[in-house]
Amino acid sequence: MTDLASVKTALRQQWIETPSWAYGNSGTRFKVFPQPGVARDPFEKIEDAAQVHKFTGVAPSVAVHIPWDKVDDYAQLAKHAVDHGIQIGAINPNTFQEPEYKLGSVCNPDPKIRRKATDHLIECIDVAYATGSGILSLWFADGTNYPGQDSIRARQDRLAEALQETYDRLGDGVKMLLEYKFFEPAFYTMDVPDWGTSLTHCLALGDKAQVLVDTGHHAPGTNIEFLVALLVRAKKLGGFHFNSRFYADDDLMVGAADPYQLFRIMHEIVAADVLRPDSGVAFMLDQCHNIEPKVQAEIRSVLNVQEATAKALLVDQAALRAAQESGDVLGANAVIVDAFNTDVRPLLAEVREDMGLDPDPIGAYQRSGYYAKVSETRVGGQAAGWGA
Ligand code: RM4
Ligand code: MN
Ligand code: MN
């Protein structure tokens, strides 16, 4: 039997970070459909993120992307977050949107462009210290489109060099996460295509470098919970970018495509006892909301992670172990399936009431009138986002 009090405590303490870019306009390469009330600057994005925390109680930080969220005074941005009841989370350098980066950033054959990219990574360490963030979260769009375009090995050497220089500048308060993605925007080789490549670099760098698992960045059929278990065992799981993909890197709401996969991932997390915020694993959303309202979609996503987590916490670990040890294949599987099939919504409603929250976060958000209010007040200026 699972101890319900400790399940509730774990759910109350859960920490899910939302991304600032979820609150801007986004779309596909075909069209960005602008929405009313969209944040126009990093301060308004923080206000949106604060709404997600206000109604869920478990989203107390917001990741930023530089230069999308570039401001003159980062201490002021951090204070704005605190004034709204949250804090700045991971700092994500952006080395994929400037003309120089056509052939890559830290892996570019031109040393001047590599210098510019590495300088930006180092500048983002300063942003981390100025905002009180403990995470520099790296994703590189680098790669090649055609066989022979560049030397695969030379690009790895350049990557290792840039990572080492950045790592050496981290100081004691910031750690480095290295994310991978198996294709796009490069289609022949990505320079960090998979967790093995990321792990290889992180092992060479040292304890402050860990792997970031973006659930949307794998080939179809990849067993994500397996690699999560492996990374936890190696003490190299730094965090997640949660989202769902139906085909490729869709960045849709986590739990939308395959809630059973999300549950299986959370089961590995719970079984390894790395759910607690002080375990060092960061649970972050990395999503874009192209056609659905953004703040509400982030709330829904947080609830989806909570539901998967609650189910994982309800797995009867003693029964599972007993079944495993006695070779009871179907009995062990039934323990997992039973937990997944539990309706945890009443339990989560109780947890929210214990936290002084409305048991129905989406209903409460809708009744608050926030969306109507910002749709009226956020007029003029340029909405944040990708060209809308
Ligand atoms: C990438 C990757 C990064 C994210 C950008 C916007 O595909 O997931 O984490 O920062 O998209
Ligand atoms: Mn990501
Ligand atoms: Mn992605």
Tab-separated table of C-alpha atoms and ligand atoms in Angstrom:
chain	number	residue	atom	x	y	z
A	1	MET	CA	0.000	0.000	0.000
A	2	THR	CA	1.174	3.499	-0.691
A	3	ASP	CA	1.180	6.076	2.073
A	4	LEU	CA	-1.318	8.744	0.992
A	5	ALA	CA	0.103	11.448	3.247
A	6	SER	CA	3.537	11.215	1.633
A	7	VAL	CA	1.948	11.134	-1.833
A	8	LYS	CA	0.177	14.392	-1.014
A	9	THR	CA	3.330	15.966	0.375
A	10	ALA	CA	5.227	15.073	-2.800
A	11	LEU	CA	2.472	16.596	-4.941
A	12	ARG	CA	2.408	19.776	-2.877
A	13	GLN	CA	6.174	20.162	-3.244
A	14	GLN	CA	6.287	19.508	-6.979
A	15	TRP	CA	7.995	22.197	-9.077
A	16	ILE	CA	7.192	22.627	-12.756
A	17	GLU	CA	8.808	25.506	-14.626
A	18	THR	CA	7.039	27.161	-17.545
A	19	PRO	CA	8.818	28.763	-20.543
A	20	SER	CA	8.561	32.467	-21.352
A	21	TRP	CA	8.264	31.642	-25.056
A	22	ALA	CA	4.969	29.817	-24.439
A	23	TYR	CA	3.398	33.214	-23.753
A	24	GLY	CA	4.416	34.779	-27.071
A	25	ASN	CA	2.849	34.278	-30.481
A	26	SER	CA	4.132	31.231	-32.305
A	27	GLY	CA	3.219	29.114	-35.266
A	28	THR	CA	4.569	26.977	-38.025
A	29	ARG	CA	6.704	28.085	-40.950
A	30	PHE	CA	3.439	28.491	-42.825
A	31	LYS	CA	1.688	30.956	-40.550
A	32	VAL	CA	1.737	32.541	-37.132
A	33	PHE	CA	-1.813	33.348	-36.000
A	34	PRO	CA	-1.582	36.253	-33.567
A	35	GLN	CA	-3.781	36.138	-30.479
A	36	PRO	CA	-5.298	38.998	-28.491
A	37	GLY	CA	-3.761	39.833	-25.133
A	38	VAL	CA	-0.366	38.318	-25.904
A	39	ALA	CA	2.529	39.568	-23.802
A	40	ARG	CA	4.546	42.307	-25.454
A	41	ASP	CA	7.719	42.117	-23.438
A	42	PRO	CA	9.503	39.873	-20.922
A	43	PHE	CA	7.752	41.603	-18.012
A	44	GLU	CA	4.307	40.736	-19.365
A	45	LYS	CA	5.438	37.169	-20.059
A	46	ILE	CA	6.380	36.917	-16.390
A	47	GLU	CA	2.927	38.178	-15.416
A	48	ASP	CA	1.389	35.401	-17.527
A	49	ALA	CA	3.680	32.792	-15.983
A	50	ALA	CA	2.660	34.055	-12.542
A	51	GLN	CA	-0.967	33.266	-13.391
A	52	VAL	CA	-0.055	29.634	-14.004
A	53	HIS	CA	1.535	29.465	-10.572
A	54	LYS	CA	-1.316	31.348	-8.939
A	55	PHE	CA	-3.864	28.743	-10.002
A	56	THR	CA	-1.748	25.563	-9.825
A	57	GLY	CA	0.600	26.367	-6.929
A	58	VAL	CA	3.354	24.245	-8.477
A	59	ALA	CA	4.829	26.432	-11.233
A	60	PRO	CA	6.955	28.909	-9.262
A	61	SER	CA	9.548	29.697	-11.954
A	62	VAL	CA	9.753	30.784	-15.574
A	63	ALA	CA	12.570	29.983	-18.007
A	64	VAL	CA	13.857	32.794	-20.194
A	65	HIS	CA	15.406	32.801	-23.659
A	66	ILE	CA	18.088	35.364	-24.501
A	67	PRO	CA	17.864	37.554	-26.614
A	68	TRP	CA	14.085	36.998	-26.880
A	69	ASP	CA	13.893	38.124	-23.243
A	70	LYS	CA	16.768	40.576	-23.330
A	71	VAL	CA	16.333	43.523	-20.959
A	72	ASP	CA	18.627	46.287	-19.793
A	73	ASP	CA	18.365	45.362	-16.149
A	74	TYR	CA	18.091	41.690	-15.269
A	75	ALA	CA	17.916	42.362	-11.550
A	76	GLN	CA	14.778	44.374	-12.255
A	77	LEU	CA	13.326	41.484	-14.274
A	78	ALA	CA	14.082	39.110	-11.395
A	79	LYS	CA	12.427	41.517	-8.952
A	80	HIS	CA	9.385	41.739	-11.205
A	81	ALA	CA	9.118	37.945	-11.028
A	82	VAL	CA	9.418	37.925	-7.233
A	83	ASP	CA	6.850	40.742	-6.968
A	84	HIS	CA	4.476	38.457	-8.869
A	85	GLY	CA	5.162	35.451	-6.661
A	86	ILE	CA	7.558	33.556	-8.938
A	87	GLN	CA	11.237	33.556	-9.884
A	88	ILE	CA	13.421	33.326	-12.979
A	89	GLY	CA	14.400	29.775	-13.890
A	90	ALA	CA	16.691	28.389	-16.566
A	91	ILE	CA	18.560	30.791	-18.833
A	92	ASN	CA	18.426	29.618	-22.453
A	93	PRO	CA	20.970	31.220	-24.795
A	94	ASN	CA	19.769	31.574	-28.383
A	95	THR	CA	22.443	30.894	-31.001
A	96	PHE	CA	20.187	30.077	-33.926
A	97	GLN	CA	18.530	33.246	-35.138
A	98	GLU	CA	21.284	35.454	-36.439
A	99	PRO	CA	22.495	35.488	-40.053
A	100	GLU	CA	26.027	34.465	-39.044
A	101	TYR	CA	24.727	31.170	-37.712
A	102	LYS	CA	23.778	29.769	-41.106
A	103	LEU	CA	26.527	27.135	-40.840
A	104	GLY	CA	26.208	26.757	-37.100
A	105	SER	CA	27.182	28.591	-33.931
A	106	VAL	CA	29.753	26.919	-31.657
A	107	CYS	CA	30.466	24.330	-34.387
A	108	ASN	CA	30.762	26.866	-37.215
A	109	PRO	CA	33.889	26.463	-39.363
A	110	ASP	CA	34.626	30.205	-38.896
A	111	PRO	CA	36.433	30.880	-35.593
A	112	LYS	CA	35.022	34.447	-35.422
A	113	ILE	CA	31.481	33.126	-35.437
A	114	ARG	CA	32.342	30.499	-32.841
A	115	ARG	CA	33.788	33.291	-30.705
A	116	LYS	CA	30.558	35.285	-30.972
A	117	ALA	CA	28.469	32.232	-30.028
A	118	THR	CA	30.659	31.274	-27.074
A	119	ASP	CA	30.684	34.874	-25.860
A	120	HIS	CA	26.890	34.754	-25.869
A	121	LEU	CA	26.912	31.591	-23.752
A	122	ILE	CA	29.233	33.295	-21.273
A	123	GLU	CA	27.059	36.429	-21.278
A	124	CYS	CA	24.137	34.170	-20.322
A	125	ILE	CA	26.082	32.968	-17.263
A	126	ASP	CA	26.132	36.621	-16.174
A	127	VAL	CA	22.365	36.754	-16.769
A	128	ALA	CA	22.003	33.672	-14.560
A	129	TYR	CA	23.868	35.357	-11.710
A	130	ALA	CA	21.974	38.625	-12.177
A	131	THR	CA	18.607	36.865	-12.014
A	132	GLY	CA	19.463	34.314	-9.329
A	133	SER	CA	19.034	31.424	-11.745
A	134	GLY	CA	21.044	28.262	-11.201
A	135	ILE	CA	20.761	26.826	-14.716
A	136	LEU	CA	22.358	27.587	-18.065
A	137	SER	CA	20.347	25.462	-20.511
A	138	LEU	CA	22.003	24.846	-23.860
A	139	TRP	CA	20.451	23.721	-27.112
A	140	PHE	CA	22.331	24.007	-30.379
A	141	ALA	CA	20.689	24.154	-33.786
A	142	ASP	CA	24.104	23.289	-35.256
A	143	GLY	CA	24.502	20.601	-37.866
A	144	THR	CA	24.898	19.964	-41.582
A	145	ASN	CA	22.491	19.289	-44.405
A	146	TYR	CA	24.653	17.325	-46.825
A	147	PRO	CA	27.296	14.604	-46.602
A	148	GLY	CA	30.705	16.226	-46.871
A	149	GLN	CA	29.431	19.702	-45.988
A	150	ASP	CA	31.769	19.809	-42.988
A	151	SER	CA	33.868	17.443	-40.943
A	152	ILE	CA	31.719	15.642	-38.376
A	153	ARG	CA	34.749	15.135	-36.110
A	154	ALA	CA	35.998	18.719	-36.394
A	155	ARG	CA	32.571	19.975	-35.431
A	156	GLN	CA	32.638	17.783	-32.322
A	157	ASP	CA	36.063	19.210	-31.435
A	158	ARG	CA	34.745	22.765	-31.806
A	159	LEU	CA	31.698	21.922	-29.711
A	160	ALA	CA	33.871	20.415	-26.969
A	161	GLU	CA	36.078	23.498	-26.959
A	162	ALA	CA	33.164	25.941	-26.632
A	163	LEU	CA	31.514	23.837	-23.944
A	164	GLN	CA	34.766	23.620	-21.983
A	165	GLU	CA	35.334	27.377	-22.119
A	166	THR	CA	31.765	27.992	-20.971
A	167	TYR	CA	31.968	25.315	-18.302
A	168	ASP	CA	35.128	26.879	-16.895
A	169	ARG	CA	33.204	30.140	-16.418
A	170	LEU	CA	30.201	28.650	-14.590
A	171	GLY	CA	31.320	29.392	-11.049
A	172	ASP	CA	29.723	27.631	-8.086
A	173	GLY	CA	26.134	28.832	-8.419
A	174	VAL	CA	25.238	27.752	-11.945
A	175	LYS	CA	25.168	24.387	-13.682
A	176	MET	CA	25.049	23.600	-17.368
A	177	LEU	CA	22.432	21.435	-19.073
A	178	LEU	CA	23.034	20.160	-22.595
A	179	GLU	CA	19.950	19.345	-24.648
A	180	TYR	CA	19.862	17.213	-27.795
A	181	LYS	CA	17.588	16.953	-30.802
A	182	PHE	CA	17.812	14.352	-33.519
A	183	PHE	CA	16.863	16.516	-36.499
A	184	GLU	CA	15.872	20.052	-37.484
A	185	PRO	CA	16.951	22.611	-38.409
A	186	ALA	CA	19.792	20.483	-39.783
A	187	PHE	CA	18.756	17.305	-41.575
A	188	TYR	CA	21.893	15.296	-42.351
A	189	THR	CA	23.746	15.649	-39.049
A	190	MET	CA	22.831	17.465	-35.890
A	191	ASP	CA	25.918	18.127	-33.774
A	192	VAL	CA	24.088	17.073	-30.602
A	193	PRO	CA	21.486	14.642	-31.945
A	194	ASP	CA	20.958	12.346	-28.986
A	195	TRP	CA	21.443	11.705	-25.288
A	196	GLY	CA	24.591	9.668	-25.943
A	197	THR	CA	26.310	12.637	-27.562
A	198	SER	CA	25.179	14.941	-24.792
A	199	LEU	CA	26.267	12.477	-22.112
A	200	THR	CA	29.690	12.026	-23.709
A	201	HIS	CA	30.322	15.781	-23.584
A	202	CYS	CA	28.890	16.142	-20.075
A	203	LEU	CA	31.070	13.310	-18.741
A	204	ALA	CA	34.158	14.989	-20.183
A	205	LEU	CA	33.181	18.339	-18.644
A	206	GLY	CA	32.439	17.299	-15.062
A	207	ASP	CA	29.781	17.330	-12.358
A	208	LYS	CA	28.258	20.681	-13.260
A	209	ALA	CA	27.282	19.463	-16.746
A	210	GLN	CA	24.195	17.286	-17.136
A	211	VAL	CA	21.882	16.067	-19.873
A	212	LEU	CA	18.536	17.704	-20.600
A	213	VAL	CA	15.836	15.424	-22.004
A	214	ASP	CA	13.317	17.182	-24.259
A	215	THR	CA	10.550	14.621	-24.651
A	216	GLY	CA	9.824	15.812	-28.201
A	217	HIS	CA	13.356	15.305	-29.501
A	218	HIS	CA	13.584	11.576	-30.108
A	219	ALA	CA	13.160	9.261	-33.044
A	220	PRO	CA	9.792	7.497	-33.097
A	221	GLY	CA	9.811	4.429	-30.890
A	222	THR	CA	12.589	5.631	-28.582
A	223	ASN	CA	12.057	4.310	-25.068
A	224	ILE	CA	12.439	7.577	-23.165
A	225	GLU	CA	11.903	6.100	-19.705
A	226	PHE	CA	14.807	3.731	-20.330
A	227	LEU	CA	17.259	6.527	-21.045
A	228	VAL	CA	15.860	8.503	-18.112
A	229	ALA	CA	16.598	5.548	-15.824
A	230	LEU	CA	20.092	5.276	-17.242
A	231	LEU	CA	20.852	8.987	-16.851
A	232	VAL	CA	19.543	9.061	-13.278
A	233	ARG	CA	21.779	6.115	-12.450
A	234	ALA	CA	24.777	7.973	-13.902
A	235	LYS	CA	23.777	11.132	-11.938
A	236	LYS	CA	23.626	12.916	-15.277
A	237	LEU	CA	19.921	13.697	-15.574
A	238	GLY	CA	19.788	17.473	-15.272
A	239	GLY	CA	16.210	18.034	-16.271
A	240	PHE	CA	13.376	17.803	-18.734
A	241	HIS	CA	11.756	19.859	-21.392
A	242	PHE	CA	8.270	18.401	-21.355
A	243	ASN	CA	6.030	18.604	-24.394
A	244	SER	CA	4.174	16.231	-26.710
A	245	ARG	CA	4.841	15.313	-30.265
A	246	PHE	CA	2.508	13.572	-32.599
A	247	TYR	CA	4.853	13.475	-35.620
A	248	ALA	CA	8.062	15.363	-35.012
A	249	ASP	CA	9.072	18.276	-32.777
A	250	ASP	CA	5.504	19.510	-32.371
A	251	ASP	CA	6.031	21.186	-28.960
A	252	LEU	CA	2.383	20.559	-28.108
A	253	MET	CA	0.938	20.234	-24.612
A	254	VAL	CA	2.699	17.580	-22.540
A	255	GLY	CA	0.539	14.520	-21.979
A	256	ALA	CA	-1.587	15.275	-25.025
A	257	ALA	CA	-0.154	12.635	-27.341
A	258	ASP	CA	0.761	9.843	-24.953
A	259	PRO	CA	-0.123	10.277	-21.272
A	260	TYR	CA	1.023	6.684	-20.634
A	261	GLN	CA	4.552	7.581	-21.761
A	262	LEU	CA	4.576	10.602	-19.469
A	263	PHE	CA	3.439	8.376	-16.594
A	264	ARG	CA	6.173	5.834	-17.377
A	265	ILE	CA	8.784	8.599	-17.301
A	266	MET	CA	7.444	9.915	-13.993
A	267	HIS	CA	7.433	6.381	-12.606
A	268	GLU	CA	11.202	6.174	-13.229
A	269	ILE	CA	11.615	9.541	-11.527
A	270	VAL	CA	9.576	8.528	-8.491
A	271	ALA	CA	11.205	5.089	-8.272
A	272	ALA	CA	14.657	6.733	-8.273
A	273	ASP	CA	13.478	9.314	-5.706
A	274	VAL	CA	14.431	12.348	-7.798
A	275	LEU	CA	11.080	14.114	-7.844
A	276	ARG	CA	11.909	16.441	-4.947
A	277	PRO	CA	12.970	19.948	-6.043
A	278	ASP	CA	16.250	19.488	-4.117
A	279	SER	CA	17.089	16.343	-6.106
A	280	GLY	CA	18.715	18.504	-8.765
A	281	VAL	CA	16.430	17.446	-11.623
A	282	ALA	CA	14.617	20.407	-13.206
A	283	PHE	CA	11.125	19.741	-14.575
A	284	MET	CA	10.454	22.325	-17.255
A	285	LEU	CA	7.881	22.725	-19.989
A	286	ASP	CA	9.099	23.643	-23.483
A	287	GLN	CA	5.975	24.298	-25.463
A	288	CYS	CA	4.413	26.672	-27.932
A	289	HIS	CA	0.713	27.287	-28.277
A	290	ASN	CA	-0.087	28.126	-31.860
A	291	ILE	CA	-3.886	27.923	-31.982
A	292	GLU	CA	-4.940	27.528	-28.341
A	293	PRO	CA	-5.008	30.199	-25.591
A	294	LYS	CA	-1.554	30.260	-24.069
A	295	VAL	CA	-1.909	30.730	-20.304
A	296	GLN	CA	-4.737	28.209	-20.121
A	297	ALA	CA	-2.697	25.744	-22.193
A	298	GLU	CA	0.192	26.072	-19.748
A	299	ILE	CA	-2.177	25.450	-16.840
A	300	ARG	CA	-3.552	22.355	-18.624
A	301	SER	CA	0.035	21.153	-19.199
A	302	VAL	CA	0.958	21.582	-15.544
A	303	LEU	CA	-2.149	19.584	-14.596
A	304	ASN	CA	-1.164	16.849	-17.053
A	305	VAL	CA	2.272	16.555	-15.425
A	306	GLN	CA	0.657	16.549	-11.970
A	307	GLU	CA	-1.742	13.772	-12.974
A	308	ALA	CA	1.055	11.615	-14.397
A	309	THR	CA	3.097	12.254	-11.247
A	310	ALA	CA	0.216	11.395	-8.909
A	311	LYS	CA	-0.287	8.101	-10.748
A	312	ALA	CA	3.441	7.372	-10.543
A	313	LEU	CA	3.375	8.095	-6.799
A	314	LEU	CA	0.485	5.644	-6.426
A	315	VAL	CA	2.457	2.739	-7.886
A	316	ASP	CA	2.569	0.149	-5.107
A	317	GLN	CA	6.362	-0.156	-4.964
A	318	ALA	CA	6.368	-3.051	-2.485
A	319	ALA	CA	3.905	-5.077	-4.577
A	320	LEU	CA	5.890	-4.245	-7.698
A	321	ARG	CA	9.149	-5.423	-6.160
A	322	ALA	CA	7.554	-8.610	-4.850
A	323	ALA	CA	6.119	-9.404	-8.277
A	324	GLN	CA	9.441	-8.627	-9.962
A	325	GLU	CA	11.420	-10.772	-7.554
A	326	SER	CA	9.105	-13.738	-7.925
A	327	GLY	CA	9.166	-13.502	-11.709
A	328	ASP	CA	5.458	-12.635	-11.874
A	329	VAL	CA	5.512	-10.871	-15.236
A	330	LEU	CA	1.820	-10.130	-15.462
A	331	GLY	CA	1.494	-9.275	-11.773
A	332	ALA	CA	4.275	-6.686	-12.040
A	333	ASN	CA	2.767	-5.203	-15.156
A	334	ALA	CA	-0.656	-5.071	-13.457
A	335	VAL	CA	0.775	-2.931	-10.624
A	336	ILE	CA	1.908	-0.380	-13.212
A	337	VAL	CA	-1.296	-0.488	-15.246
A	338	ASP	CA	-3.507	-0.235	-12.144
A	339	ALA	CA	-1.711	2.921	-11.032
A	340	PHE	CA	-2.007	4.428	-14.499
A	341	ASN	CA	-5.718	3.669	-14.623
A	342	THR	CA	-6.444	5.369	-11.287
A	343	ASP	CA	-8.498	8.554	-11.519
A	344	VAL	CA	-6.235	10.918	-9.551
A	345	ARG	CA	-8.285	14.045	-10.146
A	346	PRO	CA	-10.125	13.861	-6.772
A	347	LEU	CA	-6.768	13.390	-4.992
A	348	LEU	CA	-5.288	16.422	-6.759
A	349	ALA	CA	-8.387	18.470	-5.936
A	350	GLU	CA	-7.806	17.638	-2.252
A	351	VAL	CA	-4.135	18.579	-2.519
A	352	ARG	CA	-5.116	21.946	-4.019
A	353	GLU	CA	-7.629	22.574	-1.256
A	354	ASP	CA	-4.919	21.777	1.306
A	355	MET	CA	-2.779	24.408	-0.445
A	356	GLY	CA	-5.548	26.991	-0.250
A	357	LEU	CA	-6.184	26.826	-3.990
A	358	ASP	CA	-9.315	26.364	-6.020
A	359	PRO	CA	-9.628	22.611	-6.747
A	360	ASP	CA	-10.379	23.442	-10.393
A	361	PRO	CA	-7.457	25.588	-11.684
A	362	ILE	CA	-8.777	25.998	-15.223
A	363	GLY	CA	-12.261	27.009	-14.084
A	364	ALA	CA	-10.769	29.401	-11.539
A	365	TYR	CA	-8.494	30.957	-14.157
A	366	GLN	CA	-11.408	31.396	-16.545
A	367	ARG	CA	-13.570	32.950	-13.829
A	368	SER	CA	-10.757	35.338	-12.879
A	369	GLY	CA	-11.271	37.295	-16.103
A	370	TYR	CA	-7.497	37.610	-16.653
A	371	TYR	CA	-7.655	36.760	-20.345
A	372	ALA	CA	-10.394	39.310	-21.033
A	373	LYS	CA	-8.483	41.910	-19.023
A	374	VAL	CA	-5.164	41.520	-20.845
A	375	SER	CA	-6.954	41.349	-24.178
A	376	GLU	CA	-8.235	44.835	-23.428
A	377	THR	CA	-5.150	46.337	-21.819
A	378	ARG	CA	-2.394	44.880	-23.992
A	379	VAL	CA	-3.026	46.974	-27.039
A	380	GLY	CA	-0.402	48.825	-29.017
A	381	GLY	CA	3.209	47.812	-29.084
A	382	GLN	CA	4.528	44.641	-30.592
A	383	ALA	CA	3.340	41.265	-29.344
A	384	ALA	CA	6.190	38.935	-28.436
A	385	GLY	CA	6.690	36.032	-30.767
A	386	TRP	CA	7.827	34.773	-34.099
A	387	GLY	CA	6.772	37.379	-36.581
A	388	ALA	CA	3.149	37.971	-35.645
B	1	RM4	C1	14.356	23.870	-29.615
B	1	RM4	C2	14.713	23.312	-28.274
B	1	RM4	C3	15.035	24.374	-27.254
B	1	RM4	C4	14.102	25.527	-27.339
B	1	RM4	C5	13.916	26.021	-28.743
B	1	RM4	C6	12.924	27.154	-28.816
B	1	RM4	O1	13.762	22.889	-30.427
B	1	RM4	O2	13.672	22.507	-27.800
B	1	RM4	O3	14.967	23.828	-25.982
B	1	RM4	O4	14.690	26.533	-26.579
B	1	RM4	O5	13.474	24.955	-29.540
B	2	MN	MN	13.660	22.000	-25.666
B	3	MN	MN	11.740	21.248	-29.358
